[in-house]
Short mmCIF file of C-alpha atoms in Angstrom, two decimals:
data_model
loop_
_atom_site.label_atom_id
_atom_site.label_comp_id
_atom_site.label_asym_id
_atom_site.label_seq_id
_atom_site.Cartn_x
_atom_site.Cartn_y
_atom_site.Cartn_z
CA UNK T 1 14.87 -25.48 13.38
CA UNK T 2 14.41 -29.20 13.19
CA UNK T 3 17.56 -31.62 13.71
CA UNK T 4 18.31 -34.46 10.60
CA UNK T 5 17.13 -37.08 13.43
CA UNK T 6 13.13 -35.68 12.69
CA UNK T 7 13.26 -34.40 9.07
CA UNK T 8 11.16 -37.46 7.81
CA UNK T 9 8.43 -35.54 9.97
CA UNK T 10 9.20 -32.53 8.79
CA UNK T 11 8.70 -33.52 5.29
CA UNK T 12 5.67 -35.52 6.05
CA UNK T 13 4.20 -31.48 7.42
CA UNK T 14 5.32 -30.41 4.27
CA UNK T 15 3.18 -32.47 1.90
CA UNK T 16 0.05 -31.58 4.59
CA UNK T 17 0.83 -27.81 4.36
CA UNK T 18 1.11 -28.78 0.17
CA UNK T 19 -2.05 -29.98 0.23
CA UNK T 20 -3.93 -27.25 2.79
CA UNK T 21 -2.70 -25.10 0.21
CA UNK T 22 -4.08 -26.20 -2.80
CA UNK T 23 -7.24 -26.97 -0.92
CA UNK T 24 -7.18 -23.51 -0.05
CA UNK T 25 -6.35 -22.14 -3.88
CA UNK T 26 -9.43 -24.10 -5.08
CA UNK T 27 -12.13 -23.10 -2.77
CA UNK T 28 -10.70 -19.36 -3.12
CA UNK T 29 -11.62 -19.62 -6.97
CA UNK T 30 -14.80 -21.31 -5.87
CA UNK T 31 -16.06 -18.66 -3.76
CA UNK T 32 -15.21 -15.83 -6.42
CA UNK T 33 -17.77 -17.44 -8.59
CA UNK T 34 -20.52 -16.79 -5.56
CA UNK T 35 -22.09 -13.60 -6.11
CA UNK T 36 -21.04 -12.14 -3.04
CA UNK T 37 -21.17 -8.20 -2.46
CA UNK T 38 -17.98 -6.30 -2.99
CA UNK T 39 -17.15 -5.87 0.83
CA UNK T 40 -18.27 -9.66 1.47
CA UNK T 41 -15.99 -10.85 -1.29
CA UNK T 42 -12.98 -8.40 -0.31
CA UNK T 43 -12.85 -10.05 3.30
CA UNK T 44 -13.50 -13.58 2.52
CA UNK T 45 -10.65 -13.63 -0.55
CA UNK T 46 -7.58 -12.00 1.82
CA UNK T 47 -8.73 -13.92 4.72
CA UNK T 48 -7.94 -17.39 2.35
CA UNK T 49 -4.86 -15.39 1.48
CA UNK T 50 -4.09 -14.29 4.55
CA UNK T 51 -3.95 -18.40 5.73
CA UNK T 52 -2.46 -19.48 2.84
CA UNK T 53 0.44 -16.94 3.77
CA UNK T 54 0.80 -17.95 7.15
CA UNK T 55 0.54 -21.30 6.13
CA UNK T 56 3.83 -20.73 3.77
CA UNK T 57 5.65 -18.36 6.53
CA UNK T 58 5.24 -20.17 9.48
CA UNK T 59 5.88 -23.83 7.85
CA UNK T 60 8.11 -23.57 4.75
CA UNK T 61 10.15 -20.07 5.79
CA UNK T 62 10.53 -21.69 9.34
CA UNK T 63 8.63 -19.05 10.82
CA UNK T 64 6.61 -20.85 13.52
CA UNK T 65 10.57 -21.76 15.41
CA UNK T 66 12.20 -19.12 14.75
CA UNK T 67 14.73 -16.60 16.67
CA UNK T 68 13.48 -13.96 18.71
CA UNK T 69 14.97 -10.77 16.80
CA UNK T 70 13.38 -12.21 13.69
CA UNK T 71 10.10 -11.68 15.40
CA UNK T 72 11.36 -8.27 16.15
CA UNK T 73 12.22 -7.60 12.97
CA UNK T 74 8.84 -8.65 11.70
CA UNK T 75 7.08 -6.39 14.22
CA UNK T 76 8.32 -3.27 12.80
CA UNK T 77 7.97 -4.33 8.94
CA UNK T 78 3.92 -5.35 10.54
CA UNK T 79 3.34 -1.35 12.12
CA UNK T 80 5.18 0.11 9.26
CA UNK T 81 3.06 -1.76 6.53
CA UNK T 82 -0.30 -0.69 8.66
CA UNK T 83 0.71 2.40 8.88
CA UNK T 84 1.45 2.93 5.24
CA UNK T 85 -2.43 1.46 4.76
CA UNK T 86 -3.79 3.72 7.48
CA UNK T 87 -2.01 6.50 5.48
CA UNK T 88 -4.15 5.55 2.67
CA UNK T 89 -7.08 5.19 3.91
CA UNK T 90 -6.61 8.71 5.72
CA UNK T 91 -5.86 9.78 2.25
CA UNK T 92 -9.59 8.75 0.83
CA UNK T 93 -10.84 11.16 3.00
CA UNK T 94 -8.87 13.90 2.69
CA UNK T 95 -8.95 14.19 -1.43
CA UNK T 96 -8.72 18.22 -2.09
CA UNK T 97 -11.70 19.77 -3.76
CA UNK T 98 -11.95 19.81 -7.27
CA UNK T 99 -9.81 16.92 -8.07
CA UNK T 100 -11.16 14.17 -10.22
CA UNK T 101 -9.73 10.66 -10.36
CA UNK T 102 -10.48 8.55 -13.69
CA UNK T 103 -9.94 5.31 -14.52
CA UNK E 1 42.54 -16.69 3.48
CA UNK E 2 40.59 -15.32 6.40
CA UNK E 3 36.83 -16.85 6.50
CA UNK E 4 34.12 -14.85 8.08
CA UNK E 5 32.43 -15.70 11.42
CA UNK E 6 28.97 -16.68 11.74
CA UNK E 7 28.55 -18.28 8.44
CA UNK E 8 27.60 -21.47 9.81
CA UNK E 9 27.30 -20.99 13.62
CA UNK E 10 24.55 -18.79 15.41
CA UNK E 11 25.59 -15.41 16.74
CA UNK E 12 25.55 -15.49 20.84
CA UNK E 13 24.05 -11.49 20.43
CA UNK E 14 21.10 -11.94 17.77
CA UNK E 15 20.79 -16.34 17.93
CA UNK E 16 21.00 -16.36 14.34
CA UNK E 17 23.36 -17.17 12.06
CA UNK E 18 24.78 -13.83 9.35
CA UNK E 19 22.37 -14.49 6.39
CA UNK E 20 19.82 -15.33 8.34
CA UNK E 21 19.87 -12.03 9.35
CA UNK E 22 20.48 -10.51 6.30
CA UNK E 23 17.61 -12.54 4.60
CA UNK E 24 14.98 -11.42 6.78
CA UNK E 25 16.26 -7.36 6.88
CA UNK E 26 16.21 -7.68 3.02
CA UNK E 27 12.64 -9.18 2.97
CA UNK E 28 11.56 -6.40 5.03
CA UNK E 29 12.42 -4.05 2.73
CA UNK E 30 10.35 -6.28 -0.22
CA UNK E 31 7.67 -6.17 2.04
CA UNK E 32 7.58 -2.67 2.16
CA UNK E 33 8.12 -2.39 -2.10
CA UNK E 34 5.20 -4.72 -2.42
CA UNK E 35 3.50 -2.83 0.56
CA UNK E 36 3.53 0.94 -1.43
CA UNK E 37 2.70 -1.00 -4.74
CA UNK E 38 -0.50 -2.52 -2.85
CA UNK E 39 -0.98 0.95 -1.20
CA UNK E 40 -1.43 2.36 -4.91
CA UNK E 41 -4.04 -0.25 -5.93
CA UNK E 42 -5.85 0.52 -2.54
CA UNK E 43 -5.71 4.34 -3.42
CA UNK E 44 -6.36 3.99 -7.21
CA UNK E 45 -9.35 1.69 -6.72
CA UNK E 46 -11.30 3.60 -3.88
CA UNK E 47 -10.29 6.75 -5.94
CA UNK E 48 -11.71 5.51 -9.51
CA UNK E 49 -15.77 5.97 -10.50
CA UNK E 50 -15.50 2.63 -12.32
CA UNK E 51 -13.32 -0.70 -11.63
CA UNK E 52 -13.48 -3.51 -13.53
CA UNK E 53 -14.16 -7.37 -12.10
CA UNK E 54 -10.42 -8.69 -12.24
CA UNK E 55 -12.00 -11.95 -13.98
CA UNK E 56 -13.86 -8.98 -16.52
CA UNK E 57 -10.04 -8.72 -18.15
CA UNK E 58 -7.61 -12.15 -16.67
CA UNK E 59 -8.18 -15.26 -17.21
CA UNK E 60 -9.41 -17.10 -13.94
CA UNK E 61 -8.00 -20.50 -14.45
CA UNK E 62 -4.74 -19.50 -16.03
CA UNK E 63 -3.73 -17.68 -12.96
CA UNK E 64 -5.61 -20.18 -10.72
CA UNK E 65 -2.69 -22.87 -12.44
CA UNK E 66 0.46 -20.44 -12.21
CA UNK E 67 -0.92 -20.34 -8.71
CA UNK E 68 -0.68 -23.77 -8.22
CA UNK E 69 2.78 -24.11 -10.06
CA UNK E 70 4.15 -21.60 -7.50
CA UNK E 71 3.04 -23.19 -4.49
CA UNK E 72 4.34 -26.44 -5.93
CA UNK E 73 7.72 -24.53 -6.36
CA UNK E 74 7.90 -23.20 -3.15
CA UNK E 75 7.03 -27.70 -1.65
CA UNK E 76 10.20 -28.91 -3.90
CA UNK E 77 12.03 -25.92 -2.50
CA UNK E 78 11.85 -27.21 0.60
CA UNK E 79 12.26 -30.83 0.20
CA UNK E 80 15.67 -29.66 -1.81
CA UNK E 81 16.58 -27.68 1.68
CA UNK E 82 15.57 -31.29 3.41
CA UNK E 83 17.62 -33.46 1.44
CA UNK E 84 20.69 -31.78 2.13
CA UNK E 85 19.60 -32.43 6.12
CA UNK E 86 19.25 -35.98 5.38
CA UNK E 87 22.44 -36.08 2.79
CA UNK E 88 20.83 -37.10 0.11
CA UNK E 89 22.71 -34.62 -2.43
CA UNK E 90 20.93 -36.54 -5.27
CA UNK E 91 17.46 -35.75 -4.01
CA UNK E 92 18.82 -32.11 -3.73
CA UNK E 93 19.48 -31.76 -6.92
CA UNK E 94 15.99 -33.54 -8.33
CA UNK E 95 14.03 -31.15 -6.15
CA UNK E 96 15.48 -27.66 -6.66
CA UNK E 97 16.07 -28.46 -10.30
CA UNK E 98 12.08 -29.53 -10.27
CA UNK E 99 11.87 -25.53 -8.27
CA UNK E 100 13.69 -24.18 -11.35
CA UNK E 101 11.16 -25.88 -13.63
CA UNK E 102 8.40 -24.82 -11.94
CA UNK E 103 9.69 -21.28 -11.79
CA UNK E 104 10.22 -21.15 -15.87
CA UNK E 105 6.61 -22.65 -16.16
CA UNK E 106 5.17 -19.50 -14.28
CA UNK E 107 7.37 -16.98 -16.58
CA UNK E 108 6.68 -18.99 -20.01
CA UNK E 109 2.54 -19.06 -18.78
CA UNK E 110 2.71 -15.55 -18.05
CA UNK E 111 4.80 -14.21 -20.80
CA UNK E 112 1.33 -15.60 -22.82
CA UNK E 113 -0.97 -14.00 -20.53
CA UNK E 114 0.99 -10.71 -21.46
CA UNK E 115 0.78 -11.69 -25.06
CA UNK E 116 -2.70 -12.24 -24.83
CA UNK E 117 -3.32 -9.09 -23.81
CA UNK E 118 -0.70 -7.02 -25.90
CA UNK E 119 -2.80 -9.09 -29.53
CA UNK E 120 -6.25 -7.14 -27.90
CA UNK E 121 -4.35 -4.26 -27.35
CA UNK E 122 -4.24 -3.90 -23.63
CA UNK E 123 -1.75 -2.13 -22.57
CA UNK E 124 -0.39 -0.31 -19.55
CA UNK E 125 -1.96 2.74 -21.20
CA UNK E 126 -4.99 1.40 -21.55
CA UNK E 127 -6.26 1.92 -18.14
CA UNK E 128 -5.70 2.47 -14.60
CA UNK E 129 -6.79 -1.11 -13.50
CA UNK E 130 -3.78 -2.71 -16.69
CA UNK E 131 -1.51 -0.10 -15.43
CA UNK E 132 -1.38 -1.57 -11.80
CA UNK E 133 -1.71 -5.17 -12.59
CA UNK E 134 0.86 -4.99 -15.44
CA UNK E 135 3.19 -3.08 -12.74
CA UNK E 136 2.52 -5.51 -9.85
CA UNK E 137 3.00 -8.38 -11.77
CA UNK E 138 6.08 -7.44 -13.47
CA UNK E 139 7.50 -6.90 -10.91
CA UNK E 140 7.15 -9.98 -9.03
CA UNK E 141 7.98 -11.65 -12.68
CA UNK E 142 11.30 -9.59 -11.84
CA UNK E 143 11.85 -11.86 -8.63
CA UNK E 144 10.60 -14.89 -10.09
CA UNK E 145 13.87 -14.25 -12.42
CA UNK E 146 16.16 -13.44 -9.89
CA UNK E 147 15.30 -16.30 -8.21
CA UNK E 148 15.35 -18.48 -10.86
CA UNK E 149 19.41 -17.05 -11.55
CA UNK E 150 19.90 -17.74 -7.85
CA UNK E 151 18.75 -21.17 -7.29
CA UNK E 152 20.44 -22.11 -10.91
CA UNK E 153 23.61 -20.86 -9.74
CA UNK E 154 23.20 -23.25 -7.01
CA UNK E 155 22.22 -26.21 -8.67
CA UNK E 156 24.92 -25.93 -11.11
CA UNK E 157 28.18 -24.39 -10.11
CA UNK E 158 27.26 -23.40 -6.48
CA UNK E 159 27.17 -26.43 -5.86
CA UNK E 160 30.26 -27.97 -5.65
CA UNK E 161 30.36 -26.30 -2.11
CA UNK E 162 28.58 -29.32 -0.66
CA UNK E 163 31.48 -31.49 -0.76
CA UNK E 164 34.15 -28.87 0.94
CA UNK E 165 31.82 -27.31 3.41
CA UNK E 166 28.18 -29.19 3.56
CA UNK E 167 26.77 -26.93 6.21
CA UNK E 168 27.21 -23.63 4.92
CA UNK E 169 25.92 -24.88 1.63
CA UNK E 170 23.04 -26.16 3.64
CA UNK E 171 22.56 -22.80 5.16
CA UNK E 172 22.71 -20.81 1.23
CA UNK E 173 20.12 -23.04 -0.08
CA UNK E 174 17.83 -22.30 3.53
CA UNK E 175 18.45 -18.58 2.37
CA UNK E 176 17.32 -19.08 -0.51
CA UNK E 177 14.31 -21.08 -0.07
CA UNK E 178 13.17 -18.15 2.78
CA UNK E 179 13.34 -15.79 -0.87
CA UNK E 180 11.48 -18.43 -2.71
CA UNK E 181 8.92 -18.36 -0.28
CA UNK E 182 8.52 -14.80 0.12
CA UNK E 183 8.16 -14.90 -3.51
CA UNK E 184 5.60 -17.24 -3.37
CA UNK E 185 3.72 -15.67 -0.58
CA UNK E 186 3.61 -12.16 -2.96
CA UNK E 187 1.60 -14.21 -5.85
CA UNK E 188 -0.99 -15.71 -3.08
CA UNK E 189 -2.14 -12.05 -2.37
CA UNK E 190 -1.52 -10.84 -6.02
CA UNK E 191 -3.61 -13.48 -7.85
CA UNK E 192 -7.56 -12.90 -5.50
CA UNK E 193 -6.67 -9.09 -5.38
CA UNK E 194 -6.11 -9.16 -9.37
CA UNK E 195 -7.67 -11.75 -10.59
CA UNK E 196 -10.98 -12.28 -8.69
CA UNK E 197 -11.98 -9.11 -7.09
#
C-alpha cells in the first residue's frame, strides 16, 4: 500500500488503468461484431475480461501489493471455483440416458 | 468504552489490518455465489439444443454504456479512497458522491432494459437463456444497491468520523472501495458472457 508522499503517482496509474479499460470495453464490442466461430469468440471475449479484471484487482483493489494471507486466501477461492467448473464440465458428460434438456 | 484492536493497525499474525481481513473472506464467498450462478449458465448452455446470440435479445450498446458507467464508478471510487490519503476531505466527498451517481445511473439504465423487455413480454418464464440473465443480473443489481446504501452512509453521516479518527475512516472507505470493485469486476464478465456471446 502506497504512502501519502507518492499518491499523486498513484492517481496518475489510476487514470492509465481508466483508460486501458475503456480501451479494452470498446475493442471487446468490436470484436463481437467479427464473425468469429463460437469457440473463437468464447476465448477471445473472457480473455479481454479476464485483463480487464486483473486490471481492476491488481490496481484499484490493491491487489498487485498486497499481504501474503490475502494471496492465500485467494488461492483456495481460485481451486475451489475450478473445481466447481471441472464439476460441470464432468457433468456434460455424464447426463443420464433419457433425459432431455430444452431451452 | 473499550475500542477494538486492529482497526487501524496491521495484525503482527496475518499483516493485515481486521476488515481487511474480513473484506477479502466475505468476497470469497461472492466469488463462489457468482461462481455456482456462472456454473448454471455453463451447464444450461452446453445442455440446451438451441441458444440464442446474447445481442439476438440485449441491447449491445446499452450494456456496452452501463459498462462504461461502472468502470467509471469503480476510477472515482478510488480517487475518493486517495483524497482522504492526501487530506483533501472536499475531493472525498466530490468523488464518492460522483461513485454514488454513477451507481444510480447503472440501476435507473437497467431498470429500462428490464422494462424493455417486460413491454415485449420477456420474462423469466420465457426461456432458459431470460431466466439466467434476468437471475445473474439481478442479482448483481442487488449489490449495486447495497453498495450504493453503503457508500451513501458514508458520504453522509459516516462521515463525520474523519474529523475524530481520520485513519480508520480512511481504512472503511478502502473497504469499501475493495466491494465496489469486486462489484465492478462481476459486470466485466457478466456483460461479453450475456450480452455478446
Amino acid at each position: 500500500m502506497s504512502g501519502a508522499h507518492d499518491i499523486k503517482e498513484e492517481i496518475r496509474k489510476y487514470w492509465k488503468v481508466f483508460t486501458a479499460l475503456l480501451i479494452l470495453t470498446v475493442v471487446t464490442v468490436a470484436i463481437s461484431y467479427l464473425k468469429f466461430g463460437l469457440a473463437a469468440a468464447i476465448i477471445v471475449a473472457l480473455t479481454i475480461a479476464l485483463a480487464k479484471g486483473s486490471l481492476v484487482a491488481c490496481f484499484f483493489m490493491h491487489l498487485i501489493s498486497e499481504r501474503k494471507l490475502v494471496y492465500v486466501i485467494l488461492g483456495f477461492v481460485v481451486f475451489f471455483f475450478l473445481s466447481l467448473m471441472l464439476l460441470i464440465y464432468a457433468s456434460y458428460f455424464n447426463v443420464p440416458p433419457g433425459v432431455k434438456i430444452v431451452s | 468504552m473499550e475500542i477494538m484492536p486492529y482497526i487501524v493497525e496491521e495484525r503482527k499474525d496475518t499483516g493485515l489490518f481486521n476488515a481487511k481481513l474480513g473484506i477479502w473472506l466475505f468476497l470469497s464467498s461472492e466469488v463462489m455465489l457468482f461462481g455456482a450462478l456462472f456454473s448454471a449458465y455453463v451447464l444450461l448452455r452446453t445442455g440446451a439444443a438451441h441458444w440464442p446470440h446474447g445481442s439476438s435479445i440485449l441491447n449491445v450498446p446499452i450494456g456496452a454504456f452501463n459498462t462504461v458507467v461502472l468502470i467509471a464508478s469503480s476510477v472515482s471510487m478510488v480517487f475518493a479512497w486517495a483524497a482522504l490519503k492526501e487530506n483533501k476531505f472536499g475531493k472525498f466527498k466530490l468523488n464518492l458522491g460522483i461513485t454514488i451517481l454513477l451507481a444510480l445511473t447503472f440501476l435507473v439504465v437497467k431498470s429500462f432494459e428490464y422494462g424493455t423487455k417486460f413491454e415485449h413480454h420477456m420474462y423469466p418464464r420465457t426461456s432458459t437463456f431470460l431466466a439466467i440473465y434476468f437471475t445473474l443480473t439481478a442479482l448483481h443489481a442487488l449489490h449495486v444497491i447495497g453498495g450504493i446504501i453503503v457508500n451513501s452512509y458514508f458520504w453522509g453521516p459516516g462521515a463525520k468520523m474523519w474529523q475524530a479518527d481520520p485513519a480508520r475512516f480512511t481504512n472503511r472507505i478502502e473497504i469499501a472501495g475493495i466491494y465496489w470493485h469486486f462489484v465492478d469486476l462481476v459486470w466485466i464478465f457478466l456483460f461479453p458472457v450475456l450480452y455478446l456471446l
